[in-house]
Short mmCIF file of C-alpha atoms in Angstrom, two decimals:
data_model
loop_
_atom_site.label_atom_id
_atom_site.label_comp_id
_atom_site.label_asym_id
_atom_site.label_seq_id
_atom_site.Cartn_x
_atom_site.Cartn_y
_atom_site.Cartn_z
CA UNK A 1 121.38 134.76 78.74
CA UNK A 2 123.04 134.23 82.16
CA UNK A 3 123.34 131.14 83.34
CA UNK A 4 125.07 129.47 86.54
CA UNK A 5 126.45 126.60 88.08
CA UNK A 6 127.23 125.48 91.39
CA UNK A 7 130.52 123.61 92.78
CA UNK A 8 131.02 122.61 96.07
CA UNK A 9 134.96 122.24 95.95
CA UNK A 10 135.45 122.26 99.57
CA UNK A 11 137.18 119.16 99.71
CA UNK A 12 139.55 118.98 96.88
CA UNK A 13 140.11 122.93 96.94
CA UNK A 14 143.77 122.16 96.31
CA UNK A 15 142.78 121.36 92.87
CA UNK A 16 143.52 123.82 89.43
CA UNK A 17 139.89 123.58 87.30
CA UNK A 18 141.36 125.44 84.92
CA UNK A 19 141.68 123.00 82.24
CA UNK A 20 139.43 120.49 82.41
CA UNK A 21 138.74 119.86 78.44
CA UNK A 22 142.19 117.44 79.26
CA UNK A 23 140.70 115.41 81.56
CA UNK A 24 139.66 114.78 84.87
CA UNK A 25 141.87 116.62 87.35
CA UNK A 26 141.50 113.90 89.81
CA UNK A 27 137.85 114.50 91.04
CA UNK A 28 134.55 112.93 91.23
CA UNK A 29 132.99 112.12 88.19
CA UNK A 30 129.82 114.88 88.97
CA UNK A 31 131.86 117.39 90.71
CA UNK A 32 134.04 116.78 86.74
CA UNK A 33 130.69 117.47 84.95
CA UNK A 34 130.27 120.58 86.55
CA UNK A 35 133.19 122.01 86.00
CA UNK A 36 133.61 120.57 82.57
CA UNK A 37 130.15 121.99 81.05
CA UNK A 38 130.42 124.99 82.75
CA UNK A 39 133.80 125.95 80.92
CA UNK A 40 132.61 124.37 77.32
CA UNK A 41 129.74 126.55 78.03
CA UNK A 42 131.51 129.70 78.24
CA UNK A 43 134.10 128.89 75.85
CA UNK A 44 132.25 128.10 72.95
CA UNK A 45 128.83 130.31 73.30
CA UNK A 46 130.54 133.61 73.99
CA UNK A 47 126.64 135.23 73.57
CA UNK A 48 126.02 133.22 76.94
CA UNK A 49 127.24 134.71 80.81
CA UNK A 50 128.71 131.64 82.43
CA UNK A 51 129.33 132.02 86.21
CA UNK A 52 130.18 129.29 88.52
CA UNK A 53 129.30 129.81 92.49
CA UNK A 54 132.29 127.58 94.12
CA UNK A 55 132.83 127.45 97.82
CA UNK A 56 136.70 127.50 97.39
CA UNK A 57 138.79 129.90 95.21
CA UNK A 58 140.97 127.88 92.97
CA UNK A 59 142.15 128.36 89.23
CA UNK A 60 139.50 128.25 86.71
CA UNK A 61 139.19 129.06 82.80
CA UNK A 62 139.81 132.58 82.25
CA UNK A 63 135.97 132.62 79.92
CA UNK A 64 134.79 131.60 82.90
CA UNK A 65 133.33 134.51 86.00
CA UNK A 66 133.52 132.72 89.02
CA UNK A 67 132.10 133.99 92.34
CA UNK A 68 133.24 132.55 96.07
CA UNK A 69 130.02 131.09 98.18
CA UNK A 70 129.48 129.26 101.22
CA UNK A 71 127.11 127.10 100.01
CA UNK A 72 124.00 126.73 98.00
CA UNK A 73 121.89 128.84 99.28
CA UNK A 74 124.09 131.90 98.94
CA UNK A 75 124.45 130.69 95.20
CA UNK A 76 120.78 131.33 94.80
CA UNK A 77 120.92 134.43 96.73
CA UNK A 78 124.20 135.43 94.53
CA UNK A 79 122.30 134.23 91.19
CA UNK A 80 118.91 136.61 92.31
CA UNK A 81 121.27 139.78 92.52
CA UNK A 82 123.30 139.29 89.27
CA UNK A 83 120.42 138.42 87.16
CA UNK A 84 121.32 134.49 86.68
CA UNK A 85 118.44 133.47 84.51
CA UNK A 86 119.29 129.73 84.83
CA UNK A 87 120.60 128.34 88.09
CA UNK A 88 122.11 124.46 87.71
CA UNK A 89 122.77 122.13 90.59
CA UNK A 90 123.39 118.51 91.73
CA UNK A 91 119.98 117.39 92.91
CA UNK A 92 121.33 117.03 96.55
CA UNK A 93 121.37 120.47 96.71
CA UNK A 94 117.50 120.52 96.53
CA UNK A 95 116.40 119.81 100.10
CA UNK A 96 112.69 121.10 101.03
CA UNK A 97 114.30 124.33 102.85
CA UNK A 98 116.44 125.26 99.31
CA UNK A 99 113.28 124.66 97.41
CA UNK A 100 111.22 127.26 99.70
CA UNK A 101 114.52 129.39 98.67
CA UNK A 102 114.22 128.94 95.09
CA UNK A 103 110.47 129.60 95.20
CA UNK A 104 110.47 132.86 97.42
CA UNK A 105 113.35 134.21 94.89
CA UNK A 106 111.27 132.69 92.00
CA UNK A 107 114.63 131.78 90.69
CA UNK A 108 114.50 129.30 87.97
CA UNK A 109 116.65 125.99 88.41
CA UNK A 110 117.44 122.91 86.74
CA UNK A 111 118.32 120.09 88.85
CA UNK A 112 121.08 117.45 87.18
CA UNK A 113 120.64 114.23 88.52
CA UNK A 114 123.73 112.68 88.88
CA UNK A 115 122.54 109.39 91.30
CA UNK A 116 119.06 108.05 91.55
CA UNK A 117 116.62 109.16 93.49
CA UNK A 118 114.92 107.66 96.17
CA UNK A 119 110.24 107.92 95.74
CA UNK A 120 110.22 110.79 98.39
CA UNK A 121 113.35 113.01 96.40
CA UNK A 122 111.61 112.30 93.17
CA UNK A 123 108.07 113.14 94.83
CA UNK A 124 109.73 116.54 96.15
CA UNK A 125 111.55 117.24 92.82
CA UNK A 126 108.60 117.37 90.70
CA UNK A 127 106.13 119.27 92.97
CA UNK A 128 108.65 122.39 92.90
CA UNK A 129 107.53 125.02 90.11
CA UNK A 130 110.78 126.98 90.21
CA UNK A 131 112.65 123.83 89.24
CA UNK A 132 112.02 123.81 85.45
CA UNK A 133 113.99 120.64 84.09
CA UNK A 134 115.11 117.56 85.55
CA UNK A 135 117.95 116.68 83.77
CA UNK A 136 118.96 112.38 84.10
CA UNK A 137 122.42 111.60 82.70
CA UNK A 138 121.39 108.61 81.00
CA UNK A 139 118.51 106.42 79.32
CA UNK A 140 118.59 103.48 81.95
CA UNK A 141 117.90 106.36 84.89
CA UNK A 142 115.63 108.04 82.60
CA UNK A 143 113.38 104.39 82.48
CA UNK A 144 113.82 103.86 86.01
CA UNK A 145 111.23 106.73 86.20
CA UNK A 146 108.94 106.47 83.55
CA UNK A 147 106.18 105.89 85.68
CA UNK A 148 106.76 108.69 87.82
CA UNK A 149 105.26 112.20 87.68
CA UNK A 150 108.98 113.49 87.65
CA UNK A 151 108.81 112.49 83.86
CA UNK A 152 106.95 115.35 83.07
CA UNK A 153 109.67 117.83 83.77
CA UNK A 154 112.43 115.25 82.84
CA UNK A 155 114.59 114.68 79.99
CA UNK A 156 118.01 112.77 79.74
CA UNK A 157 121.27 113.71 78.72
CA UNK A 158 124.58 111.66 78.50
CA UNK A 159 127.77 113.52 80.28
CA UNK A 160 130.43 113.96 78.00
CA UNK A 161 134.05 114.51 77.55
CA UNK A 162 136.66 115.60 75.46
CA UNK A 163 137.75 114.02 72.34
CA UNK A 164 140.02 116.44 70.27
CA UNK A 165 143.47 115.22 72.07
CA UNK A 166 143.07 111.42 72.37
CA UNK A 167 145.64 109.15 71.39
CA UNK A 168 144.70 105.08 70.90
CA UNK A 169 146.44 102.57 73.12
CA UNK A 170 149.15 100.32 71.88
CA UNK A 171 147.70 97.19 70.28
CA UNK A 172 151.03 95.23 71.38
CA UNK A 173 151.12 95.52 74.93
CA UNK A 174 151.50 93.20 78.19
CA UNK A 175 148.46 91.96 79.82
CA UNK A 176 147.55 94.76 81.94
CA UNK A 177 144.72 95.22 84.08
CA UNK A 178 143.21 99.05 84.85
CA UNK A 179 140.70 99.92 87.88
CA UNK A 180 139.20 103.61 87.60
CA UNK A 181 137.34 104.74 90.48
CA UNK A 182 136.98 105.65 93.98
CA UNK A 183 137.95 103.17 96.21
CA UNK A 184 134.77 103.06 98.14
CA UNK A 185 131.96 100.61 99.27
CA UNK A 186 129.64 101.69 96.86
CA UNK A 187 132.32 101.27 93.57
CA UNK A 188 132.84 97.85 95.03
CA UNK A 189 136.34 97.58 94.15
CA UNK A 190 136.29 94.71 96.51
CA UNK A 191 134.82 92.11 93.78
CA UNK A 192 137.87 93.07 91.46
CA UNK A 193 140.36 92.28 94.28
CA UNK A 194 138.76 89.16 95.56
CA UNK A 195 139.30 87.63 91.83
CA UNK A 196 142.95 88.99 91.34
CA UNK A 197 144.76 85.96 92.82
CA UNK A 198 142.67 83.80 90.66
CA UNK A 199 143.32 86.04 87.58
CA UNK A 200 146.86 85.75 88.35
CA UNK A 201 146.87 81.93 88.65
CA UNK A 202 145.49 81.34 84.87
CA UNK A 203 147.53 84.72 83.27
CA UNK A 204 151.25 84.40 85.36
CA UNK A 205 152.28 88.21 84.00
CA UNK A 206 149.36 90.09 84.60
CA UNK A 207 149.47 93.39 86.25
CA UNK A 208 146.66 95.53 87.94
CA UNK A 209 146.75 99.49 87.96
CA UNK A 210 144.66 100.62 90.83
CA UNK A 211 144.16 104.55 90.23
CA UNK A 212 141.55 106.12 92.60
CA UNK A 213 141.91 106.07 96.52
CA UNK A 214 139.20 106.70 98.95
CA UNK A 215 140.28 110.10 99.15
CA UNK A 216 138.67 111.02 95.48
CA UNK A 217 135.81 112.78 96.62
CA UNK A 218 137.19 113.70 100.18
CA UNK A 219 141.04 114.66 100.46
CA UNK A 220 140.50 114.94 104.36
CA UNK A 221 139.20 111.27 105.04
CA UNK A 222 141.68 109.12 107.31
CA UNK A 223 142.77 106.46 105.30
CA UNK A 224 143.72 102.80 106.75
CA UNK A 225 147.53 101.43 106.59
CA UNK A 226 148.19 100.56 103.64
CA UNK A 227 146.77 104.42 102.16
CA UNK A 228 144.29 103.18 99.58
CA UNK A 229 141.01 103.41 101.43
CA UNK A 230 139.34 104.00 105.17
CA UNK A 231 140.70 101.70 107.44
CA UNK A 232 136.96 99.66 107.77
CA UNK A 233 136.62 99.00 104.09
CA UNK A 234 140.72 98.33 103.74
CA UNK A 235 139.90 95.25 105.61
CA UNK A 236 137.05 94.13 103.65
CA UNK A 237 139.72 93.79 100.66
CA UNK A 238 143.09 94.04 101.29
CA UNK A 239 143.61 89.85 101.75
CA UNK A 240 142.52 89.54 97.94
CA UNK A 241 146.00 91.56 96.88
CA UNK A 242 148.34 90.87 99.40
CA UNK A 243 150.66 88.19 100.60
CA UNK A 244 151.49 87.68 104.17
CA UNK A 245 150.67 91.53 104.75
CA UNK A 246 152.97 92.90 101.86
CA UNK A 247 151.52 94.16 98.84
CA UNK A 248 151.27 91.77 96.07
CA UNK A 249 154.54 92.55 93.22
CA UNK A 250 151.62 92.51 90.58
CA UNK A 251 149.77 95.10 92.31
CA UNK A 252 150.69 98.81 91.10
CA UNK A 253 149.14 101.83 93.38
CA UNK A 254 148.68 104.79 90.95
CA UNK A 255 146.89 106.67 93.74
CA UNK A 256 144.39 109.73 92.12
CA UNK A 257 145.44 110.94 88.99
CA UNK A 258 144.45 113.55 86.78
CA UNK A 259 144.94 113.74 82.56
CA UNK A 260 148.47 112.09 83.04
CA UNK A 261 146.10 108.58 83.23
CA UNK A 262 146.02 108.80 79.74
CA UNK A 263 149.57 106.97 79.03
CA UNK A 264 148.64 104.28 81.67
CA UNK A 265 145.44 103.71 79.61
CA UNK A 266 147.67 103.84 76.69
CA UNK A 267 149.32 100.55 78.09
CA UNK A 268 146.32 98.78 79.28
CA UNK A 269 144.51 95.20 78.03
CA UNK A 270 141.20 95.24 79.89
CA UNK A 271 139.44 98.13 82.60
CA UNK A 272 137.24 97.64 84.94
CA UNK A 273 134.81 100.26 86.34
CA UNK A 274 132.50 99.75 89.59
CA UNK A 275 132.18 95.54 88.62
CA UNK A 276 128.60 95.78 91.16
CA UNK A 277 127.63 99.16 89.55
CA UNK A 278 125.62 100.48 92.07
CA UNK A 279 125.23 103.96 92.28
CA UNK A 280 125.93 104.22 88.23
CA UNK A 281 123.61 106.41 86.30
CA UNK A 282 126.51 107.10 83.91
CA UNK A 283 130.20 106.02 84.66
CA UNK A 284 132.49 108.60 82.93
CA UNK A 285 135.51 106.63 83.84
CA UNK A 286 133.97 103.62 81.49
CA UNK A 287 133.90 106.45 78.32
CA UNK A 288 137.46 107.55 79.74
CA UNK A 289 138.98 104.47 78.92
CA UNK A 290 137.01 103.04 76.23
CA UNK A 291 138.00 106.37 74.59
CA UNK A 292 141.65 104.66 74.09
CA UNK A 293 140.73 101.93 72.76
CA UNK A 294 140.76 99.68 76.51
CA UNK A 295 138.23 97.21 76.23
CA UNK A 296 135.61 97.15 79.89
CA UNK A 297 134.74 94.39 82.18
CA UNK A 298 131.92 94.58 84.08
CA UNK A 299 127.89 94.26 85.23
CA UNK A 300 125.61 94.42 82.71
CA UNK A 301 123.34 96.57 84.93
CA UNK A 302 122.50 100.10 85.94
CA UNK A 303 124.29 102.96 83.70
CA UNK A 304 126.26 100.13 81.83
CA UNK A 305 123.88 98.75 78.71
CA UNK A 306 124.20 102.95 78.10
CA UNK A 307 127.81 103.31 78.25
CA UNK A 308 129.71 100.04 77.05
CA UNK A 309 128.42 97.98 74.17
CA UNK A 310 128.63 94.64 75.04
CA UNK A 311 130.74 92.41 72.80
CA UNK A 312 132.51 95.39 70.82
CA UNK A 313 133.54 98.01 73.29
CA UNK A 314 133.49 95.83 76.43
CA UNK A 315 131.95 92.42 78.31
CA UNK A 316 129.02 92.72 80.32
CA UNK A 317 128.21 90.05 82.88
CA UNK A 318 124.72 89.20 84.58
CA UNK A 319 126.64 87.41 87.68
CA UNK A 320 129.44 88.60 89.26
CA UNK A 321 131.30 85.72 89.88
CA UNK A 322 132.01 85.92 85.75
CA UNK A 323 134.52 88.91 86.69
CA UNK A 324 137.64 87.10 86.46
CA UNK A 325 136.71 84.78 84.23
CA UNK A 326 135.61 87.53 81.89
CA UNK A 327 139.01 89.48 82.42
CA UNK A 328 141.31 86.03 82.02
CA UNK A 329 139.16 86.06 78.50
CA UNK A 330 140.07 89.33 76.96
CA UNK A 331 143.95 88.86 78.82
CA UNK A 332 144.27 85.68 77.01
CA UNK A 333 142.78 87.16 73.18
#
């Protein structure tokens, strides 16, 4: 069986893929999955033909073929003429024009929804024939749509990672905070920084990792003064962790970071991962950390009842002003 995946790696083309069963490179957490499945794919089912269609050349497993497109659509041209029997992409990828593609090649797809879906995508998704699974990445997204006629060509599936070279974080360690994510609007790392002066009032010592940037998904995007996000979101934040313009001492700017995060996780009390958790269907950088042993803060809403149990592996809130408090709590234990 052939089978291929696509990876638009345009903007991070700097990047080796080559070893991804160590941990995130420093990418976004579906462009990760991609590249992540694809190579466990064609490392442990040697009976299967992995290819992945990227649209720059960069290092990737050596199991792995690998063929240079532009885009999409010359993936599912590429797929037609080497025989791909199963053709997997991000559901952006399946506009109305790349469905009439699909259909006219009678090329079989599976569309992995990585974000949620607006009535009209979902609408359009399910009335294609030659897309023959729906694939959600978690329960809660899978529920969202029960009512749906996408549910008849949906199942769900949780992303994954790998677990054969962790190592658990040091039980004796200073009260250190870790952020994982991009630092965008829609990750809202703006509610952890508007409680970080009030964290540091009740817990004197604490420190706060920030690794991410607004650059994750985007290594071209102008970034505002102090380097850590676009200039218009910089300013929606920055007062909550500085000090008359200078960087606050407890502040630490990891920037992105790829499978070397592991020995700051190693050294870290409490994470927090998207505290508003919109746009989570999943969260891989919740798993990441939780992996180690680092307890999560944050919404009880969205991908998060899937991916941190609340109580054991975490603290879930209903109301986001409990962020601090909830982080002073697990500081302070």
């Amino acid at each position: 069986m052939k089978i291929g995946f696509y990876l638009d790696n345009r903007n991070f083309s700097d990047v080796d893929l080559s070893t991804p069963r160590q941990g995130n490179p420093g990418i976004g957490g579906t462009e990760y999955m991609e590249i992540l499945i694809a190579t466990c794919l064609s490392e442990l089912y040697q009976d299967k033909s992995i290819t992945i269609f990227l649209t720059n050349a960069t290092k990737v497993s050596s199991s792995l073929k690998f063929k240079i497109v532009n885009d999409y659509f010359e993936a599912a041209n590429a797929s037609k003429e080497i025989g791909i029997d199963v053709l997997v992409l991000n559901y952006k990828c399946f506009t109305v024009e790349f469905c009439h593609l699909i259909t006219k090649l009678k090329l079989n797809t599976v569309c992995w929804g990585q974000n949620f879906y607006s009535s009209k995508m979902a609408d359009h998704l399910s009335s294609c024939q030659f897309i023959k699974r729906n694939v959600f990445v978690g329960k809660q997204q899978y529920d969202r749509y029960v009512d749906h006629k996408i549910i008849k060509k949906s199942t769900w599936i949780y992303n994954a990672i790998d677990v054969s070279n962790l190592e658990m974080r040091n039980d004796m360690i200073s009260p250190v905070v870790t952020y994982l994510g991009s630092i965008t609007p829609s990750k809202n790392f703006h509610l952890l920084a508007s409680q970080w002066k009030y964290i540091v009032k009740r817990v004197p010592n604490a420190q706060l990792n920030i690794i991410g940037s607004g650059q994750l998904y985007d290594r071209t995007k102008k970034m505002g003064p102090y380097n850590i996000a676009e200039e218009s979101y910089e300013k929606m934040f920055i007062d909550g962790i500085t000090e008359n313009g200078v960087l606050m001492s407890s502040v630490n700017m990891l920037g992105i970071m790829g499978p070397e995060k592991k020995e700051v996780f190693k050294r870290t009390s409490v994470g927090v991962v998207n505290p508003g958790g919109d746009t989570e269907t999943f969260c891989i950088a919740a798993i990441e950390m939780q992996s180690y042993g680092v307890p999560i803060v944050t919404i009880n809403r969205f991908a998060f009842p899937d991916t941190v149990k609340n109580k054991v592996s975490g603290l879930l809130y209903n109301r986001r002003r409990k962020l601090g408090r909830y982080i002073v709590r697990l500081l302070k234990q």
